[in-house]
Amino acid sequence: MPSHRFTRYDGGDPLAPPVDLAEALEAIGEDVMAGYSPERAMREFLRRGGRDQQGLDDLARRVAERRRQLLDQHQLDGTLTEIKELLDKAVLEERKQLARDAMMDDADRAFREMRMSNLPPSPAAAVSELGDYDWTSSEAREAFEQIKDLLGREMLDQRFAGMKQALENATDEDRAAIQEMLDDLNDLLAKHARGEDTPEDFAEFMAKHGQHFPEQPEDIEQLLDALAQRAAAAQRMLNSMTAEQRAELMQLSAQAFGSPQLMESLARLDSQLQALRPGEDWNGSEQMGQGQGLGLGDGTGVFQDLAELDALAEQLSQSYSGSRLDDLDLDALSRQLGEQAGIDARTLQQLEQALRDTGTLRRTSDGQLALSPKAMRQLGKALLRDVAEKMSGRQGQRDMNKAGAAGERSGGTRPWEFGDTEPWDLPRTVLNGVSRRAADPRDARLIAIDDVEVVETEARTQAAVALCVDTSFSMAMDGRWVPMKRTALALHTLIRTRFRGDALQLITFGRHAETMDIERLTALDAKWDKGTNLHHALLLANRHFRKHPGAQPVLLIVTDGEPTSHLEPDGEVWFSYPPHPRTIAYAVRELDNARRLGAQTTFFRLGEDPGLARFIEQMAQRVDGRMVSPELDDLGAAVVGSYLGSRTAGRPGGLTGGGPASFRDWFGGRGFWAG
């Protein structure tokens, strides 16, 4: 029969919904469009977290707070304080007994009282001086023996967690067993250091002494790790004490269990651990507060917690080479901050893994991460929803998923043919099915292919769209960089998903102009490059229009400045500020060429420069176009609305002339789109 092993479930809430990538993708896309690399954008989102999700920074802050609490709430004199209390109790009980014992020789009484009165102020020195004292009080003798027992248990508890409680009220046989364990452990480590140990040696040691190691190490390396981490914490605790406290403890340690043999064994163990694990922090120290006093064992545990918190802080920083969220120690996080912190961290791990595994991010040929086409589509759809909400809010329109996408309905229907994309006419289709079954009762099909009729629509003219976006440095400097990219991605997504017959060309123009695909534009960094070369952008737009002679040209220009550069006949860029009349003339000439090609032109002016407003208004009027001056948040809605309405020259509500921009006539040709 196969054996089964059951362990505690640690996979979080099994009924919790899967990680939601939509919020992450939107935030990552925003940062990418702001100039971050996709890798950095993903890291930034994981640091910030989401609306209902703690991020790495939140967890790191809680780790820092927990560390500060441990330092402020504890001090390191707990063992010394407890020893002093036991010593005071022993001396007091002895004095009481000396005063009560009437049969004692007066000279002996005087000598003993003199020893009690002349004890050194140092507890360590007093304990050492009283080591050979013959106590007359049983209560005093018991208190003094407790000092030796406490020292032994604390010294062991520093190296082996829980030993202080395990050895409470221990017998001589128990102490002898501990001494045997230390001797065997030291021999095993010495053998390992020489490379002479075998797995059987470790197995034999654990079979004999395994009850003292709750970590249950599986091999000697794990045993070394556990021992060295705690021994290093004990050393850091000792380093954090004052010189006086260290001297007291070193002097007292010789009295542990009433024999120096224990300290000799522990010193040998520490020496071997430092040699076998030099990478542990053996020299660190901390500045403790004025809170509760800690014993040696408890203090070592606190210093282990501090080390674990330091490791968590480094893991959460993700600042080292090759860092991944898989590096997070979820068990340690749960121990230090609670179970919910571990769940939050696991969710972040799943989110990072999902971003990498679901095709949201991809590796380019040069090894860099980039947003995948799938991610670009999802981001574009999110931006379109945002645009639709803005447009709907201004127009009071309802959402219509396919309004105008296949042309305007004519009122007629026709039989469906292969390749048709028009919507079905359901009443006619159902009626045809009923009529067919009435004519032939043997035909049990509810609907057959021949029953289907589709709605006839008017033909919709194809459009050739050129979106020219200003990428001069002023766009980035004045906070227009990301809205510009959001606008381009929203329009690109709309055309690629709803108006596939239209041809979109994205053109950027700074000192010079160039065509770009949406992936490159989305990741484009702002550059300090003087010039606004509208002339070059119009040259590229007109070339695009000429490639599609049967399409309606639509020219959309987003800019925040007048033309300050143009292309010379030899292809060189010529720059002048203020704008030179020659540069203006070159731009106007190409704008006139766009008009002769039939382009319907809309300028989107960004900024409040009155001179720019006058210039663009004149340019728009020259070609029977229009100027729109949207707020940055409305730029996407303005551009999409202009595209939807620019295809109906000569129809009522179309954009056939100049005049002031308004939202009411954006939707003349394609109907209102949303969703």
mmCIF file of N, CA, C and O in Angstrom, residues 336-389:
data_model
loop_
_atom_site.group_PDB
_atom_site.id
_atom_site.type_symbol
_atom_site.label_atom_id
_atom_site.label_comp_id
_atom_site.label_asym_id
_atom_site.label_seq_id
_atom_site.Cartn_x
_atom_site.Cartn_y
_atom_site.Cartn_z
ATOM 1 N N GLN A 336 6.569 36.542 12.116
ATOM 2 C CA GLN A 336 6.896 37.873 12.623
ATOM 3 C C GLN A 336 5.723 38.850 12.547
ATOM 4 O O GLN A 336 5.561 39.700 13.426
ATOM 5 N N LEU A 337 4.903 38.757 11.495
ATOM 6 C CA LEU A 337 3.845 39.756 11.290
ATOM 7 C C LEU A 337 2.440 39.178 11.355
ATOM 8 O O LEU A 337 1.474 39.937 11.273
ATOM 9 N N GLY A 338 2.317 37.875 11.474
ATOM 10 C CA GLY A 338 0.986 37.284 11.524
ATOM 11 C C GLY A 338 0.634 36.585 10.221
ATOM 12 O O GLY A 338 1.234 36.814 9.165
ATOM 13 N N GLU A 339 -0.370 35.737 10.293
ATOM 14 C CA GLU A 339 -0.739 34.894 9.155
ATOM 15 C C GLU A 339 -1.189 35.716 7.948
ATOM 16 O O GLU A 339 -0.909 35.361 6.798
ATOM 17 N N GLN A 340 -1.878 36.838 8.189
ATOM 18 C CA GLN A 340 -2.376 37.634 7.065
ATOM 19 C C GLN A 340 -1.233 38.191 6.229
ATOM 20 O O GLN A 340 -1.352 38.307 4.999
ATOM 21 N N ALA A 341 -0.133 38.547 6.873
ATOM 22 C CA ALA A 341 1.020 39.062 6.126
ATOM 23 C C ALA A 341 1.562 37.994 5.183
ATOM 24 O O ALA A 341 1.940 38.292 4.040
ATOM 25 N N GLY A 342 1.599 36.746 5.645
ATOM 26 C CA GLY A 342 2.038 35.662 4.777
ATOM 27 C C GLY A 342 1.097 35.473 3.596
ATOM 28 O O GLY A 342 1.541 35.219 2.467
ATOM 29 N N ILE A 343 -0.208 35.609 3.845
ATOM 30 C CA ILE A 343 -1.188 35.483 2.755
ATOM 31 C C ILE A 343 -1.008 36.614 1.748
ATOM 32 O O ILE A 343 -1.038 36.400 0.527
ATOM 33 N N ASP A 344 -0.802 37.851 2.244
ATOM 34 C CA ASP A 344 -0.596 38.989 1.344
ATOM 35 C C ASP A 344 0.652 38.778 0.485
ATOM 36 O O ASP A 344 0.646 39.068 -0.724
ATOM 37 N N ALA A 345 1.718 38.305 1.101
ATOM 38 C CA ALA A 345 2.955 38.083 0.351
ATOM 39 C C ALA A 345 2.768 36.976 -0.688
ATOM 40 O O ALA A 345 3.275 37.073 -1.816
ATOM 41 N N ARG A 346 2.031 35.911 -0.312
ATOM 42 C CA ARG A 346 1.780 34.838 -1.273
ATOM 43 C C ARG A 346 0.960 35.352 -2.460
ATOM 44 O O ARG A 346 1.209 34.971 -3.614
ATOM 45 N N THR A 347 0.008 36.235 -2.185
ATOM 46 C CA THR A 347 -0.789 36.818 -3.275
ATOM 47 C C THR A 347 0.102 37.615 -4.219
ATOM 48 O O THR A 347 -0.062 37.563 -5.449
ATOM 49 N N LEU A 348 1.048 38.381 -3.668
ATOM 50 C CA LEU A 348 1.977 39.128 -4.518
ATOM 51 C C LEU A 348 2.833 38.175 -5.351
ATOM 52 O O LEU A 348 3.108 38.448 -6.530
ATOM 53 N N GLN A 349 3.256 37.074 -4.754
ATOM 54 C CA GLN A 349 4.015 36.080 -5.517
ATOM 55 C C GLN A 349 3.184 35.536 -6.677
ATOM 56 O O GLN A 349 3.667 35.417 -7.809
ATOM 57 N N GLN A 350 1.928 35.219 -6.383
ATOM 58 C CA GLN A 350 1.050 34.685 -7.431
ATOM 59 C C GLN A 350 0.810 35.723 -8.515
ATOM 60 O O GLN A 350 0.734 35.388 -9.703
ATOM 61 N N LEU A 351 0.716 36.979 -8.096
ATOM 62 C CA LEU A 351 0.495 38.056 -9.063
ATOM 63 C C LEU A 351 1.702 38.200 -9.984
ATOM 64 O O LEU A 351 1.553 38.302 -11.212
ATOM 65 N N GLU A 352 2.897 38.193 -9.409
ATOM 66 C CA GLU A 352 4.100 38.286 -10.236
ATOM 67 C C GLU A 352 4.185 37.098 -11.188
ATOM 68 O O GLU A 352 4.489 37.265 -12.380
ATOM 69 N N GLN A 353 3.904 35.898 -10.669
ATOM 70 C CA GLN A 353 3.974 34.708 -11.509
ATOM 71 C C GLN A 353 2.939 34.770 -12.625
ATOM 72 O O GLN A 353 3.228 34.399 -13.770
ATOM 73 N N ALA A 354 1.745 35.249 -12.293
ATOM 74 C CA ALA A 354 0.689 35.349 -13.302
ATOM 75 C C ALA A 354 1.062 36.353 -14.384
ATOM 76 O O ALA A 354 0.818 36.132 -15.579
ATOM 77 N N LEU A 355 1.673 37.470 -13.994
ATOM 78 C CA LEU A 355 2.094 38.470 -14.984
ATOM 79 C C LEU A 355 3.122 37.889 -15.945
ATOM 80 O O LEU A 355 3.144 38.228 -17.135
ATOM 81 N N ARG A 356 3.966 37.007 -15.441
ATOM 82 C CA ARG A 356 4.989 36.415 -16.298
ATOM 83 C C ARG A 356 4.447 35.236 -17.106
ATOM 84 O O ARG A 356 4.854 35.029 -18.249
ATOM 85 N N ASP A 357 3.529 34.463 -16.508
ATOM 86 C CA ASP A 357 3.102 33.208 -17.137
ATOM 87 C C ASP A 357 1.912 33.366 -18.072
ATOM 88 O O ASP A 357 1.692 32.501 -18.920
ATOM 89 N N THR A 358 1.118 34.417 -17.901
ATOM 90 C CA THR A 358 -0.100 34.547 -18.707
ATOM 91 C C THR A 358 0.129 35.338 -19.983
ATOM 92 O O THR A 358 -0.834 35.696 -20.657
ATOM 93 N N GLY A 359 1.367 35.623 -20.302
ATOM 94 C CA GLY A 359 1.643 36.350 -21.536
ATOM 95 C C GLY A 359 1.508 37.844 -21.415
ATOM 96 O O GLY A 359 1.518 38.547 -22.428
ATOM 97 N N THR A 360 1.373 38.368 -20.200
ATOM 98 C CA THR A 360 1.283 39.817 -20.032
ATOM 99 C C THR A 360 2.614 40.483 -20.344
ATOM 100 O O THR A 360 2.663 41.550 -20.947
ATOM 101 N N LEU A 361 3.693 39.834 -19.928
ATOM 102 C CA LEU A 361 5.039 40.331 -20.221
ATOM 103 C C LEU A 361 5.765 39.295 -21.064
ATOM 104 O O LEU A 361 5.572 38.098 -20.901
ATOM 105 N N ARG A 362 6.605 39.761 -21.956
ATOM 106 C CA ARG A 362 7.371 38.847 -22.812
ATOM 107 C C ARG A 362 8.812 39.329 -22.891
ATOM 108 O O ARG A 362 9.114 40.498 -22.658
ATOM 109 N N ARG A 363 9.691 38.423 -23.227
ATOM 110 C CA ARG A 363 11.093 38.746 -23.405
ATOM 111 C C ARG A 363 11.349 39.133 -24.862
ATOM 112 O O ARG A 363 10.936 38.444 -25.779
ATOM 113 N N THR A 364 12.015 40.260 -25.042
ATOM 114 C CA THR A 364 12.378 40.678 -26.389
ATOM 115 C C THR A 364 13.670 39.976 -26.808
ATOM 116 O O THR A 364 14.287 39.245 -26.036
ATOM 117 N N SER A 365 14.106 40.217 -28.041
ATOM 118 C CA SER A 365 15.310 39.559 -28.553
ATOM 119 C C SER A 365 16.553 39.945 -27.770
ATOM 120 O O SER A 365 17.529 39.189 -27.724
ATOM 121 N N ASP A 366 16.542 41.137 -27.148
ATOM 122 C CA ASP A 366 17.702 41.563 -26.361
ATOM 123 C C ASP A 366 17.587 41.170 -24.891
ATOM 124 O O ASP A 366 18.370 41.611 -24.051
ATOM 125 N N GLY A 367 16.574 40.343 -24.556
ATOM 126 C CA GLY A 367 16.444 39.846 -23.194
ATOM 127 C C GLY A 367 15.661 40.738 -22.263
ATOM 128 O O GLY A 367 15.473 40.396 -21.092
ATOM 129 N N GLN A 368 15.171 41.884 -22.742
ATOM 130 C CA GLN A 368 14.427 42.800 -21.894
ATOM 131 C C GLN A 368 12.945 42.421 -21.863
ATOM 132 O O GLN A 368 12.418 41.841 -22.822
ATOM 133 N N LEU A 369 12.290 42.747 -20.744
ATOM 134 C CA LEU A 369 10.848 42.522 -20.660
ATOM 135 C C LEU A 369 10.097 43.615 -21.398
ATOM 136 O O LEU A 369 10.507 44.782 -21.388
ATOM 137 N N ALA A 370 9.003 43.233 -22.029
ATOM 138 C CA ALA A 370 8.148 44.196 -22.722
ATOM 139 C C ALA A 370 6.703 43.754 -22.566
ATOM 140 O O ALA A 370 6.413 42.578 -22.311
ATOM 141 N N LEU A 371 5.779 44.706 -22.692
ATOM 142 C CA LEU A 371 4.362 44.360 -22.678
ATOM 143 C C LEU A 371 4.035 43.548 -23.920
ATOM 144 O O LEU A 371 4.409 43.913 -25.030
ATOM 145 N N SER A 372 3.359 42.443 -23.728
ATOM 146 C CA SER A 372 3.002 41.578 -24.849
ATOM 147 C C SER A 372 1.828 42.188 -25.620
ATOM 148 O O SER A 372 1.128 43.072 -25.115
ATOM 149 N N PRO A 373 1.600 41.731 -26.866
ATOM 150 C CA PRO A 373 0.410 42.199 -27.598
ATOM 151 C C PRO A 373 -0.881 41.968 -26.819
ATOM 152 O O PRO A 373 -1.789 42.799 -26.851
ATOM 153 N N LYS A 374 -0.959 40.841 -26.114
ATOM 154 C CA LYS A 374 -2.146 40.571 -25.297
ATOM 155 C C LYS A 374 -2.308 41.637 -24.228
ATOM 156 O O LYS A 374 -3.420 42.145 -23.999
ATOM 157 N N ALA A 375 -1.217 42.014 -23.581
ATOM 158 C CA ALA A 375 -1.287 43.051 -22.550
ATOM 159 C C ALA A 375 -1.669 44.390 -23.161
ATOM 160 O O ALA A 375 -2.437 45.158 -22.568
ATOM 161 N N MET A 376 -1.142 44.679 -24.347
ATOM 162 C CA MET A 376 -1.487 45.939 -25.010
ATOM 163 C C MET A 376 -2.983 45.980 -25.327
ATOM 164 O O MET A 376 -3.628 47.022 -25.165
ATOM 165 N N ARG A 377 -3.534 44.853 -25.752
ATOM 166 C CA ARG A 377 -4.976 44.821 -26.040
ATOM 167 C C ARG A 377 -5.790 45.045 -24.773
ATOM 168 O O ARG A 377 -6.765 45.810 -24.774
ATOM 169 N N GLN A 378 -5.398 44.373 -23.696
ATOM 170 C CA GLN A 378 -6.135 44.532 -22.436
ATOM 171 C C GLN A 378 -6.035 45.965 -21.927
ATOM 172 O O GLN A 378 -7.025 46.534 -21.447
ATOM 173 N N LEU A 379 -4.850 46.545 -22.017
ATOM 174 C CA LEU A 379 -4.674 47.924 -21.571
ATOM 175 C C LEU A 379 -5.470 48.875 -22.448
ATOM 176 O O LEU A 379 -6.110 49.812 -21.955
ATOM 177 N N GLY A 380 -5.443 48.624 -23.750
ATOM 178 C CA GLY A 380 -6.215 49.473 -24.656
ATOM 179 C C GLY A 380 -7.702 49.411 -24.379
ATOM 180 O O GLY A 380 -8.397 50.426 -24.415
ATOM 181 N N LYS A 381 -8.215 48.212 -24.066
ATOM 182 C CA LYS A 381 -9.639 48.080 -23.746
ATOM 183 C C LYS A 381 -9.986 48.848 -22.476
ATOM 184 O O LYS A 381 -11.049 49.474 -22.383
ATOM 185 N N ALA A 382 -9.080 48.808 -21.493
ATOM 186 C CA ALA A 382 -9.326 49.560 -20.259
ATOM 187 C C ALA A 382 -9.364 51.056 -20.538
ATOM 188 O O ALA A 382 -10.207 51.788 -20.005
ATOM 189 N N LEU A 383 -8.463 51.520 -21.385
ATOM 190 C CA LEU A 383 -8.458 52.943 -21.736
ATOM 191 C C LEU A 383 -9.714 53.317 -22.515
ATOM 192 O O LEU A 383 -10.272 54.403 -22.337
ATOM 193 N N LEU A 384 -10.163 52.412 -23.383
ATOM 194 C CA LEU A 384 -11.389 52.686 -24.142
ATOM 195 C C LEU A 384 -12.592 52.797 -23.215
ATOM 196 O O LEU A 384 -13.481 53.636 -23.424
ATOM 197 N N ARG A 385 -12.643 51.939 -22.196
ATOM 198 C CA ARG A 385 -13.750 52.051 -21.240
ATOM 199 C C ARG A 385 -13.727 53.409 -20.548
ATOM 200 O O ARG A 385 -14.774 54.027 -20.334
ATOM 201 N N ASP A 386 -12.547 53.862 -20.209
ATOM 202 C CA ASP A 386 -12.421 55.172 -19.581
ATOM 203 C C ASP A 386 -12.877 56.274 -20.524
ATOM 204 O O ASP A 386 -13.592 57.205 -20.132
ATOM 205 N N VAL A 387 -12.472 56.169 -21.785
ATOM 206 C CA VAL A 387 -12.903 57.146 -22.795
ATOM 207 C C VAL A 387 -14.418 57.123 -22.949
ATOM 208 O O VAL A 387 -15.080 58.169 -23.016
ATOM 209 N N ALA A 388 -14.990 55.903 -22.999
ATOM 210 C CA ALA A 388 -16.436 55.777 -23.178
ATOM 211 C C ALA A 388 -17.194 56.419 -22.032
ATOM 212 O O ALA A 388 -18.218 57.082 -22.233
ATOM 213 N N GLU A 389 -16.696 56.246 -20.809
ATOM 214 C CA GLU A 389 -17.357 56.849 -19.650
ATOM 215 C C GLU A 389 -17.341 58.369 -19.736
ATOM 216 O O GLU A 389 -18.336 59.029 -19.422
#
